[in-house]
Coordinates of N, CA, C and O in Angstrom, one line a residue:
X25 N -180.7 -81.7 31.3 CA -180.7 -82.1 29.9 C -179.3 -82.1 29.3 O -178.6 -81.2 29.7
X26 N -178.8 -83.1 28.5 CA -177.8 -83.4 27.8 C -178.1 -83.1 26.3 O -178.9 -83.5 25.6
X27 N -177.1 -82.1 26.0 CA -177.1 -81.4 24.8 C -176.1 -82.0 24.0 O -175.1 -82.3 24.7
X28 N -176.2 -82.4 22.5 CA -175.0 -82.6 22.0 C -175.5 -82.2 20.2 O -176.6 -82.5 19.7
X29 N -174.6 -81.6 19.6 CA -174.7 -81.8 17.6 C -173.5 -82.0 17.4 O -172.5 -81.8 18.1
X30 N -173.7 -82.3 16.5 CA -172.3 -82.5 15.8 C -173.0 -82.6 13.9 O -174.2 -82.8 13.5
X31 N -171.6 -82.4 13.4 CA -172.3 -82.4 11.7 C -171.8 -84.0 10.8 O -170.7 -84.5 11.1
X32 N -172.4 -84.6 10.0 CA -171.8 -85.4 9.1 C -171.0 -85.1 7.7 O -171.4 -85.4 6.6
X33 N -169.9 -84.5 8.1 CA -169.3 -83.9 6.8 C -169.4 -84.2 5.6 O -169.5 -83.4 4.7
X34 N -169.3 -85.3 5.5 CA -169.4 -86.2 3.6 C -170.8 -85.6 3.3 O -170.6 -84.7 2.5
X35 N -172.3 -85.8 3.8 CA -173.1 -85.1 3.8 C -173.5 -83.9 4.3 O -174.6 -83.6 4.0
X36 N -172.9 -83.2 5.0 CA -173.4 -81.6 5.3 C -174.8 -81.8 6.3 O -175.8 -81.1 6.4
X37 N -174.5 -82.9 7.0 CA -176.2 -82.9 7.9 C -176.0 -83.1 9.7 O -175.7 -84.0 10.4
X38 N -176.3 -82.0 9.8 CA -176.6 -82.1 11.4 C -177.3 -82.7 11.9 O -178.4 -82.9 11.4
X39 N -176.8 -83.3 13.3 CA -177.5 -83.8 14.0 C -178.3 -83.8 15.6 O -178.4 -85.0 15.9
X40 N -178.6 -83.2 16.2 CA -178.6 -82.7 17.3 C -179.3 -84.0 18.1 O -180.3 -84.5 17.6
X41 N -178.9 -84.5 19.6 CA -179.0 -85.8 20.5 C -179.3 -84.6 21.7 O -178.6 -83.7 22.0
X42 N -180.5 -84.8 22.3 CA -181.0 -84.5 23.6 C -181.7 -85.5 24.4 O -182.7 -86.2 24.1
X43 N -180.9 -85.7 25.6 CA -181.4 -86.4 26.4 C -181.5 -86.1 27.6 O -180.6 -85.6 28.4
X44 N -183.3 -86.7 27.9 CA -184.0 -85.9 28.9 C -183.4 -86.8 30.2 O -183.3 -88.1 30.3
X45 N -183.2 -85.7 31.2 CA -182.7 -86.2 32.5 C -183.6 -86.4 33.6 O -183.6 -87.2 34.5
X46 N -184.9 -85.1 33.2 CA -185.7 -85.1 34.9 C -186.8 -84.1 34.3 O -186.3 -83.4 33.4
X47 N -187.7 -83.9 34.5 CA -189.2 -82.7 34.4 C -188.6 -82.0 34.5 O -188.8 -81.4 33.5
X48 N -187.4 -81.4 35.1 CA -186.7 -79.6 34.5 C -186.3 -79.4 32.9 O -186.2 -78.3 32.4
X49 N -186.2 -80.1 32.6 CA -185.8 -80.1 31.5 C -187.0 -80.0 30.6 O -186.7 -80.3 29.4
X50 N -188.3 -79.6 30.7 CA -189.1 -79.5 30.0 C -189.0 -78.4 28.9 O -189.2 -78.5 27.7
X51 N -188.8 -77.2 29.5 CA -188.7 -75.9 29.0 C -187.3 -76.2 27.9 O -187.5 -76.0 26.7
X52 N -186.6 -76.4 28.2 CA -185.6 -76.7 27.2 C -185.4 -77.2 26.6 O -184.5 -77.0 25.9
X53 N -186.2 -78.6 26.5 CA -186.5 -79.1 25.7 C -187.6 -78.6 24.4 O -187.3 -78.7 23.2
X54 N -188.4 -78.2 24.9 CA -189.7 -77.6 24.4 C -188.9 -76.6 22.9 O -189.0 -76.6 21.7
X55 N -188.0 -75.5 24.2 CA -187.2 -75.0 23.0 C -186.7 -75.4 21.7 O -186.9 -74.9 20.6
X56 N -185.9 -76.4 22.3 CA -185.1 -77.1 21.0 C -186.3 -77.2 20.0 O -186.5 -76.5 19.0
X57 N -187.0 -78.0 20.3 CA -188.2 -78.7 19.6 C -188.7 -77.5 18.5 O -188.5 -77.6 17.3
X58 N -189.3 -76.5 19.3 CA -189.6 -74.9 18.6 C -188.0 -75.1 17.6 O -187.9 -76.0 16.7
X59 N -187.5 -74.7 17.8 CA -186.4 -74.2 17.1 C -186.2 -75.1 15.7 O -186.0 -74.5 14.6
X60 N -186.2 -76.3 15.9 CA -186.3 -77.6 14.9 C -188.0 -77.2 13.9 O -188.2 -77.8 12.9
X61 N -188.8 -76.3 14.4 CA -189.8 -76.2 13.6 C -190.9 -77.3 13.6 O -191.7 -77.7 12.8
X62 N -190.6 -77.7 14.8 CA -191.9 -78.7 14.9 C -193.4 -78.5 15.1 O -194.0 -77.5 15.5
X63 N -193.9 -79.5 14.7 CA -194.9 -79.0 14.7 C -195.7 -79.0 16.2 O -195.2 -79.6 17.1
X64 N -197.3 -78.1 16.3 CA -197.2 -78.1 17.8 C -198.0 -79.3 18.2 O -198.4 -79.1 19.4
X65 N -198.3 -80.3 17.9 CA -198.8 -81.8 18.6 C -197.4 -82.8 18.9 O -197.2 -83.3 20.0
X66 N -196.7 -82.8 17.7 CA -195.2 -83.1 18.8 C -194.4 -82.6 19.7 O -193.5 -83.3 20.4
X67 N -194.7 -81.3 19.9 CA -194.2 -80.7 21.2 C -194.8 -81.2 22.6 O -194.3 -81.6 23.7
X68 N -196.3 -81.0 22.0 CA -197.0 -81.4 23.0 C -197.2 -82.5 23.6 O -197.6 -82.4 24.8
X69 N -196.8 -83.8 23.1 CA -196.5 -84.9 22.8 C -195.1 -85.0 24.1 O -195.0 -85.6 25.2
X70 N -194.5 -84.5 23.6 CA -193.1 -84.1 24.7 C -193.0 -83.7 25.9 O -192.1 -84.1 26.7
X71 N -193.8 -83.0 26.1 CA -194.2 -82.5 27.1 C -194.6 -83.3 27.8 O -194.1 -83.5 28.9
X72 N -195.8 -84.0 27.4 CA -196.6 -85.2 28.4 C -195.5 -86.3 28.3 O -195.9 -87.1 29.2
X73 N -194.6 -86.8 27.8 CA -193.9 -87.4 28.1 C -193.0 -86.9 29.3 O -192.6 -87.5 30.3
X74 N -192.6 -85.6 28.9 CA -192.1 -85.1 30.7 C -192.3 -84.9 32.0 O -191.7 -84.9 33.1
X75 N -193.4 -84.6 31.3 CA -194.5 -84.3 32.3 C -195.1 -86.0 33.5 O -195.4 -86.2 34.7
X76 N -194.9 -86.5 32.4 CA -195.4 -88.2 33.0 C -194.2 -88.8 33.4 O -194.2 -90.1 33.5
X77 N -193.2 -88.3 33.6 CA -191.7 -89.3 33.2 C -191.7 -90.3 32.6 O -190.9 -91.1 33.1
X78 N -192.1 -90.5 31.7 CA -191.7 -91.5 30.7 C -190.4 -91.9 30.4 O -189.4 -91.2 30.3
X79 N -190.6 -93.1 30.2 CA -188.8 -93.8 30.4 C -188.9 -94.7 29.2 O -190.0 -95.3 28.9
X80 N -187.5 -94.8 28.4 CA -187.2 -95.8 27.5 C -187.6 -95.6 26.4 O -187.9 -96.5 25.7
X81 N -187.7 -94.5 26.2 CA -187.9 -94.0 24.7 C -187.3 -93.2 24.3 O -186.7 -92.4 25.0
X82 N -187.3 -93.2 22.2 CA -186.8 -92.3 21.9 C -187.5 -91.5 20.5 O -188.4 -92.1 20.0
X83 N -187.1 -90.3 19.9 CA -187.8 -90.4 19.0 C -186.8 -89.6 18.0 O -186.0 -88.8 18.5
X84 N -186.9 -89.7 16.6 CA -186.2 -89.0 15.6 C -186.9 -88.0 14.9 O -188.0 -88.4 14.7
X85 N -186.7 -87.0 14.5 CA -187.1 -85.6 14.1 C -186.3 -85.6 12.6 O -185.2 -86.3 12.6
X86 N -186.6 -84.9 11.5 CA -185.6 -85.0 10.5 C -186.3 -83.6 9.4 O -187.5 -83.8 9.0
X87 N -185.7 -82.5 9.2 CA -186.3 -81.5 8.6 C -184.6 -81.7 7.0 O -183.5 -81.4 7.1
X88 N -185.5 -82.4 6.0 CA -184.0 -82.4 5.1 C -183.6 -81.6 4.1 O -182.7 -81.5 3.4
X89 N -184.5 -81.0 4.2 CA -184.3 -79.4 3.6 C -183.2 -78.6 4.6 O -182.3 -77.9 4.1
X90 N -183.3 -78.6 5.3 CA -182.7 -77.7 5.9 C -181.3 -78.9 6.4 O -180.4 -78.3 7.0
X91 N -181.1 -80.0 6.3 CA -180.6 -81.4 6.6 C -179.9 -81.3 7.9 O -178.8 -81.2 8.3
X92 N -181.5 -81.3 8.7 CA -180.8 -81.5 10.3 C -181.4 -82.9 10.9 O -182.4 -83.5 10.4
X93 N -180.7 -83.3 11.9 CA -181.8 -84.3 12.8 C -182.3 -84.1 13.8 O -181.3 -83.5 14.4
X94 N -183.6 -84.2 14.8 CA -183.2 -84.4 16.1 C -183.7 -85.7 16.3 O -184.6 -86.3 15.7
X95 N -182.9 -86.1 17.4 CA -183.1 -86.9 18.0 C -183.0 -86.7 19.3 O -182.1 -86.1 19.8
X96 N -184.3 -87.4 20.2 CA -184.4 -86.9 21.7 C -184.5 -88.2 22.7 O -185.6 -88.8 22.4
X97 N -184.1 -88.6 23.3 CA -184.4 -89.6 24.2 C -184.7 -89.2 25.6 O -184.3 -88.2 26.3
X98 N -185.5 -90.1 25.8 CA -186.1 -90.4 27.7 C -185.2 -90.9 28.1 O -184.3 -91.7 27.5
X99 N -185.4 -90.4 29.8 CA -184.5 -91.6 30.6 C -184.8 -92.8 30.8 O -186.0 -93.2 30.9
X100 N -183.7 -93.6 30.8 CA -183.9 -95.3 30.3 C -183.6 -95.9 32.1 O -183.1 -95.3 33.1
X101 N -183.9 -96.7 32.0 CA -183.8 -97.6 33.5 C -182.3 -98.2 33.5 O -182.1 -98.9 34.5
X102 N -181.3 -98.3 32.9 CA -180.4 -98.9 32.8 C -179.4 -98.3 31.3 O -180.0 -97.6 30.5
X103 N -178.2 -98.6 31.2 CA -177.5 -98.4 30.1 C -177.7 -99.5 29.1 O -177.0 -99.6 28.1
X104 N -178.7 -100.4 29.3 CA -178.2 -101.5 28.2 C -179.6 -101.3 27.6 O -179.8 -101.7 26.5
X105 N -180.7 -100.6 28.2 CA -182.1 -100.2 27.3 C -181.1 -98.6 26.5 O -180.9 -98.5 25.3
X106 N -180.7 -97.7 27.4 CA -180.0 -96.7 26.7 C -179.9 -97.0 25.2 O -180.6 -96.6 24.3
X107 N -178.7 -98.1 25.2 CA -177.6 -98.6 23.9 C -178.7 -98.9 23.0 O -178.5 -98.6 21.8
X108 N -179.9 -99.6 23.3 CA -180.7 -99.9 22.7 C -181.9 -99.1 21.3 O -182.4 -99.2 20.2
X109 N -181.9 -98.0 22.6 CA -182.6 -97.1 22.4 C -181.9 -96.6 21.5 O -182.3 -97.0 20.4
X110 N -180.7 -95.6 21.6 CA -179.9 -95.3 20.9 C -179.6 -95.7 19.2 O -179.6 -94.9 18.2
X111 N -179.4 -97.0 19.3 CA -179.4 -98.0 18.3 C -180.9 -97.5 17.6 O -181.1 -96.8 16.5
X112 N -181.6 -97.7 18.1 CA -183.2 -97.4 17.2 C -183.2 -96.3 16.6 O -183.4 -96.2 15.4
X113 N -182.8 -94.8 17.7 CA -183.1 -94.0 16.7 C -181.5 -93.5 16.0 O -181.2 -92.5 15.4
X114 N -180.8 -94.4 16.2 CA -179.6 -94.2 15.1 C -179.8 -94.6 13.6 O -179.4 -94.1 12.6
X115 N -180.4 -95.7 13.8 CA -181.1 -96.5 12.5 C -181.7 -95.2 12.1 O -181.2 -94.4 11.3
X116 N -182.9 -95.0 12.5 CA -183.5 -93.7 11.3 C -182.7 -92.8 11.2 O -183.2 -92.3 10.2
X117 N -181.7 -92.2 11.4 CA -181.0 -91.4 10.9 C -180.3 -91.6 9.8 O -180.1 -90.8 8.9
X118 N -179.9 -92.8 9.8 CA -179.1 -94.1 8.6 C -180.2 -93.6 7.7 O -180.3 -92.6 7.1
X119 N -181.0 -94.5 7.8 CA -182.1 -94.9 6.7 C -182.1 -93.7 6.2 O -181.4 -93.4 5.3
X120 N -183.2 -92.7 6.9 CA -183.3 -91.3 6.1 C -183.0 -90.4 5.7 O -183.6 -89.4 5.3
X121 N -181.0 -90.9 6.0 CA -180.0 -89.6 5.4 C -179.6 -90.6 4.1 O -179.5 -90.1 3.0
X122 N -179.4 -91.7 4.2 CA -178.6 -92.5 2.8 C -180.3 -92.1 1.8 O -180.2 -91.2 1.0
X123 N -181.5 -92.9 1.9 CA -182.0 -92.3 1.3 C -182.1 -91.2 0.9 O -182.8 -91.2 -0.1
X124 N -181.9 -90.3 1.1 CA -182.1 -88.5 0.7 C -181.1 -88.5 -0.1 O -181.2 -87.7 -1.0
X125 N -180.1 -89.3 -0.2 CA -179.1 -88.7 -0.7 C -178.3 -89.9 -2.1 O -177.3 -89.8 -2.7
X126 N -179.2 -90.8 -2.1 CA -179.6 -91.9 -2.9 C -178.8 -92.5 -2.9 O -178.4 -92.8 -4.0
X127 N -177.9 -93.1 -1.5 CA -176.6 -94.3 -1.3 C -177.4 -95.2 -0.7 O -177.9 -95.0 0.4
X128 N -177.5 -96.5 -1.5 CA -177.7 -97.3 -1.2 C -177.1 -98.7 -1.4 O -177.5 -99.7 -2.0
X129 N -175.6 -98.5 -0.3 CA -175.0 -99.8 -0.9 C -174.4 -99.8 0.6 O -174.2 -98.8 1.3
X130 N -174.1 -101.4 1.1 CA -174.0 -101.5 2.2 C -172.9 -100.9 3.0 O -173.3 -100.4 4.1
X131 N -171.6 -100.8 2.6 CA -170.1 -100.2 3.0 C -170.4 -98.8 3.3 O -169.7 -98.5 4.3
X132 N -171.3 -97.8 2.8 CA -171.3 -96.6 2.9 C -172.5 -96.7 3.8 O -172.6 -95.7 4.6
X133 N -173.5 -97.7 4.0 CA -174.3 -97.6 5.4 C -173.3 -98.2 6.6 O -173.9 -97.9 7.6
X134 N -172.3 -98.8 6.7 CA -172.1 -98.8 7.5 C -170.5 -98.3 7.7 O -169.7 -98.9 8.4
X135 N -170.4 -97.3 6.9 CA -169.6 -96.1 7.2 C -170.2 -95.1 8.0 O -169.5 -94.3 8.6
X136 N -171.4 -95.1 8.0 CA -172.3 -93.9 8.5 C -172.4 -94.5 9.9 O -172.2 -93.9 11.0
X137 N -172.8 -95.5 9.8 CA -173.1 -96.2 11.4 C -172.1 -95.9 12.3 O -172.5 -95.6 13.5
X138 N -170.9 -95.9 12.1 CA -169.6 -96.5 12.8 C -169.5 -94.5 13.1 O -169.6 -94.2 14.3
X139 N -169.3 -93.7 12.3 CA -169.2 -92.7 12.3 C -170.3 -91.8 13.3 O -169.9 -90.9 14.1
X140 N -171.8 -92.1 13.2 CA -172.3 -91.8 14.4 C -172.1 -92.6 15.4 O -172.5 -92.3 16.5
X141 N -171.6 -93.4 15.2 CA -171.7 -93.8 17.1 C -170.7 -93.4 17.5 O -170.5 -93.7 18.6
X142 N -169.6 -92.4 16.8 CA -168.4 -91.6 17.8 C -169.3 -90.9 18.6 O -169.1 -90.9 19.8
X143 N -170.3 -90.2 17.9 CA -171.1 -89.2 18.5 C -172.5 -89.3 19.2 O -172.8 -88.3 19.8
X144 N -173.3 -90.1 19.2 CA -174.1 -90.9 20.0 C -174.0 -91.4 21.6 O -174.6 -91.1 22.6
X145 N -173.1 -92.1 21.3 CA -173.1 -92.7 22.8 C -172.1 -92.5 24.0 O -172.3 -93.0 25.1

């Protein structure tokens, strides 16, 4: 499993990127997930996706009270589904941090864009 957070300073919001490598990584994943406060049908959810190897997906997590993200991705068959993938759940993070925080004007969404993808990909 590939671990990464990092924070968005202008807003104060973490983000944490896990990506799953192989069925070992179940248990540590599982963790994170606990830890983020999830609930237990999306855990469970995760699991059978590990459990099944499932490929090419990703999913975003967002508790904004607490203003964290996760985001977790499967392994993808290639780097250009990755980028893709990536891109998808980078978008919700966009969306549902500028919303929270009521910026809604384009220059500052794509200040945010350019700024996660130091840390994304």
């Amino acid at each position: 499993m590939k671990k990464k957070t990092f924070t968005i300073p202008i807003y104060d919001f973490e983000v944490t990127l896990i990506e799953v490598e192989c069925k070992d990584d179940k248990e540590q994943v599982v963790e994170v997930l606990k830890s983020f406060d999830c609930n237990t049908d999306d855990i469970r959810e995760h699991e059978r996706y590990i459990d099944n190897e499932y490929m090419n997906g990703g999913d975003t997590f967002r508790n904004m009270e607490k203003k964290r993200f996760l985001v977790i991705l499967s392994p993808c068959e290639n780097e250009e589904t990755r980028r893709e993938i990536i891109n998808h759940e980078k978008r919700h993070v966009e969306d549902r941090l500028l919303d929270w925080v009521g910026v809604h004007d384009i220059e500052a969404s794509a200040y945010l864009a350019g700024y996660l993808s130091k840390f994304m990909y």
